[in-house]
Amino acid sequence: MGSPTMMFFLLLLTMLAWMAIPLIPAFMELMRPRDAAPLDAVGNDAGNLTYFAESFTARATREGLLGTMVPPRLSDGTTVRTHSVGQPLPAQRKAFEEFIVLMDSEPLPEGTELASECLARLTVRGSARVTYRALLGQRDVYLGPQSVVQRWVHARGRLEVADNSRLWGRATAERQIVLGTNVAFDRLESDVIRVTDVETAEAPVLPTGAYERFVPKKARELGPAYWRVEGGVSIPAGSVLIGSLIATGSIVVNDGARITGSIKAHGEVIVRNGAVVVGSVAARDRVTIERGARVSGPIISETAVVVEAAVVGGSGKRTTVTAPIVRLLPGATVYGAVMAAADGLTVS
């Protein structure tokens, strides 16, 4: 009797275990919720974006390129050539292979190609269609129309890039970056990054009592002021959601609404005119920050991010915008870094 009974219970336990296998992810989500965690970030760069510029500065100092007399060669034998108003580089079709030192602000000839590194000791005033392999500006850097930077550019002051230029690799500045339209980029970093001089109307952050409070219907509360909704959510115009929100669909933050925490959508996110998100925005699909909106925290998308004439981050609160595709419109203002893993572009 004992043996058949034991076999029955073993068979029963086996069947129960087999039936429970499909439920394991649900049990794991219940015990340790991952749905509240950030989405997989794309285009992450754990390194310092100014690493090349810092290394280049140290090298220039060692080689004596910042002194009164510029040496004719570097320690590795590379020839050094200087460019100045008194002794300019000639216009030529062939690329300059030498290490170039710009002694003053005299523009290079249009269409010049520099195949090696370039050090600018004063403000750079670039001509049209100049190609730089790598450029370090000890002061401000102004790149002319249709300029190309192949690896990196760093300005100790302001970096301004004219229309139809290409910034491959890293573009950084210690004060600010101002981009024209149709400027392609990979990675940007500065205290503030702007597209053109279009004025950006920054949405005011009012006390929560100035809004009508909104609580999503049929939402599951994961924690204090931490909501999860099956499907999409539309935050009514002029209302406030106190806390953070996760949706398995899309999230639309309508005109003038405010979210005091962060939002994450498995669909797309749209932050409309005058709306404010105090925390971060994350989505699997596209994120659109419309004109006049404001997001204080990072913006992450696994697809694309579009920032119109809106503000991301704030003075003294640097943040990051990252996605495979990033589009910045005139008036877009980002305090911190913008990283496009596949395709970054300013558009009109």
mmCIF file of C-alpha atoms in Angstrom, residues 153-310:
data_model
loop_
_atom_site.group_PDB
_atom_site.id
_atom_site.type_symbol
_atom_site.label_atom_id
_atom_site.label_comp_id
_atom_site.label_asym_id
_atom_site.label_seq_id
_atom_site.Cartn_x
_atom_site.Cartn_y
_atom_site.Cartn_z
ATOM 1 C CA VAL A 153 35.952 68.380 -30.919
ATOM 2 C CA HIS A 154 36.250 70.135 -27.573
ATOM 3 C CA ALA A 155 35.980 73.836 -26.764
ATOM 4 C CA ARG A 156 37.218 75.331 -23.507
ATOM 5 C CA GLY A 157 34.447 77.896 -23.906
ATOM 6 C CA ARG A 158 31.542 77.873 -26.373
ATOM 7 C CA LEU A 159 31.146 75.518 -29.337
ATOM 8 C CA GLU A 160 28.973 76.852 -32.149
ATOM 9 C CA VAL A 161 28.319 74.744 -35.243
ATOM 10 C CA ALA A 162 26.806 76.148 -38.438
ATOM 11 C CA ASP A 163 24.143 74.487 -40.597
ATOM 12 C CA ASN A 164 24.695 71.265 -42.552
ATOM 13 C CA SER A 165 27.695 70.153 -40.500
ATOM 14 C CA ARG A 166 28.643 66.671 -39.274
ATOM 15 C CA LEU A 167 29.922 65.946 -35.773
ATOM 16 C CA TRP A 168 31.000 62.313 -35.676
ATOM 17 C CA GLY A 169 32.239 60.927 -32.371
ATOM 18 C CA ARG A 170 32.226 63.354 -29.446
ATOM 19 C CA ALA A 171 31.465 67.068 -29.396
ATOM 20 C CA THR A 172 31.938 68.727 -26.009
ATOM 21 C CA ALA A 173 32.270 72.225 -24.594
ATOM 22 C CA GLU A 174 32.922 73.573 -21.127
ATOM 23 C CA ARG A 175 30.363 76.378 -21.407
ATOM 24 C CA GLN A 176 27.727 75.661 -24.026
ATOM 25 C CA ILE A 177 27.026 74.104 -27.428
ATOM 26 C CA VAL A 178 24.876 75.872 -30.026
ATOM 27 C CA LEU A 179 23.948 73.891 -33.134
ATOM 28 C CA GLY A 180 22.497 75.045 -36.423
ATOM 29 C CA THR A 181 19.975 73.004 -38.408
ATOM 30 C CA ASN A 182 20.739 69.798 -40.288
ATOM 31 C CA VAL A 183 23.700 69.110 -38.016
ATOM 32 C CA ALA A 184 24.356 65.391 -37.588
ATOM 33 C CA PHE A 185 25.871 64.203 -34.315
ATOM 34 C CA ASP A 186 26.703 61.148 -32.237
ATOM 35 C CA ARG A 187 27.404 62.424 -28.713
ATOM 36 C CA LEU A 188 27.149 65.923 -27.282
ATOM 37 C CA GLU A 189 27.969 67.161 -23.797
ATOM 38 C CA SER A 190 28.071 70.602 -22.190
ATOM 39 C CA ASP A 191 26.499 72.600 -19.384
ATOM 40 C CA VAL A 192 23.790 73.502 -21.892
ATOM 41 C CA ILE A 193 23.099 72.368 -25.472
ATOM 42 C CA ARG A 194 20.841 74.499 -27.674
ATOM 43 C CA VAL A 195 19.583 74.284 -31.238
ATOM 44 C CA THR A 196 19.743 77.734 -32.892
ATOM 45 C CA ASP A 197 18.934 80.925 -31.002
ATOM 46 C CA VAL A 198 15.168 80.331 -31.013
ATOM 47 C CA GLU A 199 13.780 81.410 -27.659
ATOM 48 C CA THR A 200 12.447 78.532 -25.567
ATOM 49 C CA ALA A 201 9.415 79.181 -23.374
ATOM 50 C CA GLU A 202 10.114 77.199 -20.220
ATOM 51 C CA ALA A 203 6.990 75.791 -18.574
ATOM 52 C CA PRO A 204 6.569 77.039 -14.989
ATOM 53 C CA VAL A 205 6.521 74.534 -12.133
ATOM 54 C CA LEU A 206 3.556 75.469 -9.949
ATOM 55 C CA PRO A 207 2.696 74.050 -6.498
ATOM 56 C CA THR A 208 0.749 70.786 -6.719
ATOM 57 C CA GLY A 209 -2.221 72.513 -5.108
ATOM 58 C CA ALA A 210 -2.615 74.630 -8.241
ATOM 59 C CA TYR A 211 -3.620 71.537 -10.241
ATOM 60 C CA GLU A 212 -6.556 69.132 -10.141
ATOM 61 C CA ARG A 213 -5.254 65.846 -8.775
ATOM 62 C CA PHE A 214 -5.386 62.838 -11.104
ATOM 63 C CA VAL A 215 -5.244 59.166 -10.087
ATOM 64 C CA PRO A 216 -5.283 56.642 -12.960
ATOM 65 C CA LYS A 217 -8.291 54.323 -13.006
ATOM 66 C CA LYS A 218 -7.793 50.593 -12.442
ATOM 67 C CA ALA A 219 -4.192 51.238 -11.463
ATOM 68 C CA ARG A 220 -2.253 48.881 -9.222
ATOM 69 C CA GLU A 221 -0.258 50.644 -6.532
ATOM 70 C CA LEU A 222 3.224 49.109 -6.404
ATOM 71 C CA GLY A 223 4.196 51.348 -3.508
ATOM 72 C CA PRO A 224 3.436 54.751 -2.062
ATOM 73 C CA ALA A 225 2.519 56.992 -5.030
ATOM 74 C CA TYR A 226 3.855 54.362 -7.457
ATOM 75 C CA TRP A 227 1.245 53.289 -10.025
ATOM 76 C CA ARG A 228 1.107 50.575 -12.688
ATOM 77 C CA VAL A 229 -1.577 50.544 -15.385
ATOM 78 C CA GLU A 230 -2.455 47.852 -17.910
ATOM 79 C CA GLY A 231 -2.767 49.600 -21.262
ATOM 80 C CA GLY A 232 -2.377 53.283 -22.054
ATOM 81 C CA VAL A 233 -2.871 56.378 -19.896
ATOM 82 C CA SER A 234 -3.771 59.968 -20.790
ATOM 83 C CA ILE A 235 -3.021 62.543 -18.093
ATOM 84 C CA PRO A 236 -5.743 65.227 -18.375
ATOM 85 C CA ALA A 237 -4.701 68.768 -19.251
ATOM 86 C CA GLY A 238 -4.033 70.945 -16.222
ATOM 87 C CA SER A 239 -4.001 68.036 -13.768
ATOM 88 C CA VAL A 240 -1.268 66.622 -11.539
ATOM 89 C CA LEU A 241 -0.244 63.029 -10.902
ATOM 90 C CA ILE A 242 1.590 62.860 -7.597
ATOM 91 C CA GLY A 243 4.131 60.066 -7.872
ATOM 92 C CA SER A 244 5.433 57.834 -10.655
ATOM 93 C CA LEU A 245 3.596 55.871 -13.336
ATOM 94 C CA ILE A 246 4.246 52.730 -15.378
ATOM 95 C CA ALA A 247 1.990 51.743 -18.290
ATOM 96 C CA THR A 248 2.046 48.669 -20.508
ATOM 97 C CA GLY A 249 0.716 50.883 -23.312
ATOM 98 C CA SER A 250 1.452 54.514 -24.160
ATOM 99 C CA ILE A 251 1.421 57.597 -21.920
ATOM 100 C CA VAL A 252 0.268 61.059 -22.992
ATOM 101 C CA VAL A 253 0.869 63.983 -20.633
ATOM 102 C CA ASN A 254 -1.543 66.603 -21.923
ATOM 103 C CA ASP A 255 -1.165 70.391 -22.052
ATOM 104 C CA GLY A 256 -0.172 71.993 -18.774
ATOM 105 C CA ALA A 257 -0.276 68.754 -16.762
ATOM 106 C CA ARG A 258 2.365 67.891 -14.190
ATOM 107 C CA ILE A 259 3.892 64.636 -12.935
ATOM 108 C CA THR A 260 5.880 64.882 -9.718
ATOM 109 C CA GLY A 261 7.748 61.615 -10.325
ATOM 110 C CA SER A 262 8.843 59.574 -13.341
ATOM 111 C CA ILE A 263 6.982 57.818 -16.156
ATOM 112 C CA LYS A 264 7.746 54.645 -18.069
ATOM 113 C CA ALA A 265 5.774 53.234 -20.998
ATOM 114 C CA HIS A 266 6.033 50.027 -22.973
ATOM 115 C CA GLY A 267 4.538 52.032 -25.849
ATOM 116 C CA GLU A 268 5.325 55.665 -26.663
ATOM 117 C CA VAL A 269 5.382 58.794 -24.491
ATOM 118 C CA ILE A 270 4.169 62.247 -25.521
ATOM 119 C CA VAL A 271 4.696 65.244 -23.225
ATOM 120 C CA ARG A 272 2.564 68.023 -24.634
ATOM 121 C CA ASN A 273 2.824 71.818 -24.608
ATOM 122 C CA GLY A 274 3.425 73.306 -21.166
ATOM 123 C CA ALA A 275 3.448 69.935 -19.392
ATOM 124 C CA VAL A 276 6.077 69.200 -16.733
ATOM 125 C CA VAL A 277 7.644 65.884 -15.717
ATOM 126 C CA VAL A 278 9.802 66.373 -12.637
ATOM 127 C CA GLY A 279 11.450 62.938 -12.885
ATOM 128 C CA SER A 280 12.614 60.779 -15.799
ATOM 129 C CA VAL A 281 10.884 59.608 -18.978
ATOM 130 C CA ALA A 282 11.492 56.111 -20.386
ATOM 131 C CA ALA A 283 9.791 54.250 -23.226
ATOM 132 C CA ARG A 284 10.241 51.334 -25.566
ATOM 133 C CA ASP A 285 8.748 53.333 -28.450
ATOM 134 C CA ARG A 286 9.262 56.970 -29.365
ATOM 135 C CA VAL A 287 9.395 59.797 -26.823
ATOM 136 C CA THR A 288 8.206 63.217 -28.005
ATOM 137 C CA ILE A 289 8.723 66.339 -25.886
ATOM 138 C CA GLU A 290 6.576 69.028 -27.463
ATOM 139 C CA ARG A 291 7.135 72.772 -27.618
ATOM 140 C CA GLY A 292 6.988 74.485 -24.219
ATOM 141 C CA ALA A 293 7.211 71.257 -22.212
ATOM 142 C CA ARG A 294 9.786 70.529 -19.547
ATOM 143 C CA VAL A 295 11.403 67.305 -18.287
ATOM 144 C CA SER A 296 13.803 67.565 -15.363
ATOM 145 C CA GLY A 297 15.261 64.042 -15.442
ATOM 146 C CA PRO A 298 16.832 61.785 -18.088
ATOM 147 C CA ILE A 299 14.979 60.718 -21.232
ATOM 148 C CA ILE A 300 15.580 57.181 -22.490
ATOM 149 C CA SER A 301 13.988 55.431 -25.453
ATOM 150 C CA GLU A 302 14.745 52.135 -27.138
ATOM 151 C CA THR A 303 13.558 53.652 -30.434
ATOM 152 C CA ALA A 304 13.708 57.440 -30.821
ATOM 153 C CA VAL A 305 13.521 60.753 -28.955
ATOM 154 C CA VAL A 306 12.195 63.995 -30.450
ATOM 155 C CA VAL A 307 12.726 67.235 -28.514
ATOM 156 C CA GLU A 308 10.949 70.293 -29.880
ATOM 157 C CA ALA A 309 11.422 73.795 -28.398
ATOM 158 C CA ALA A 310 11.382 72.308 -24.911
#
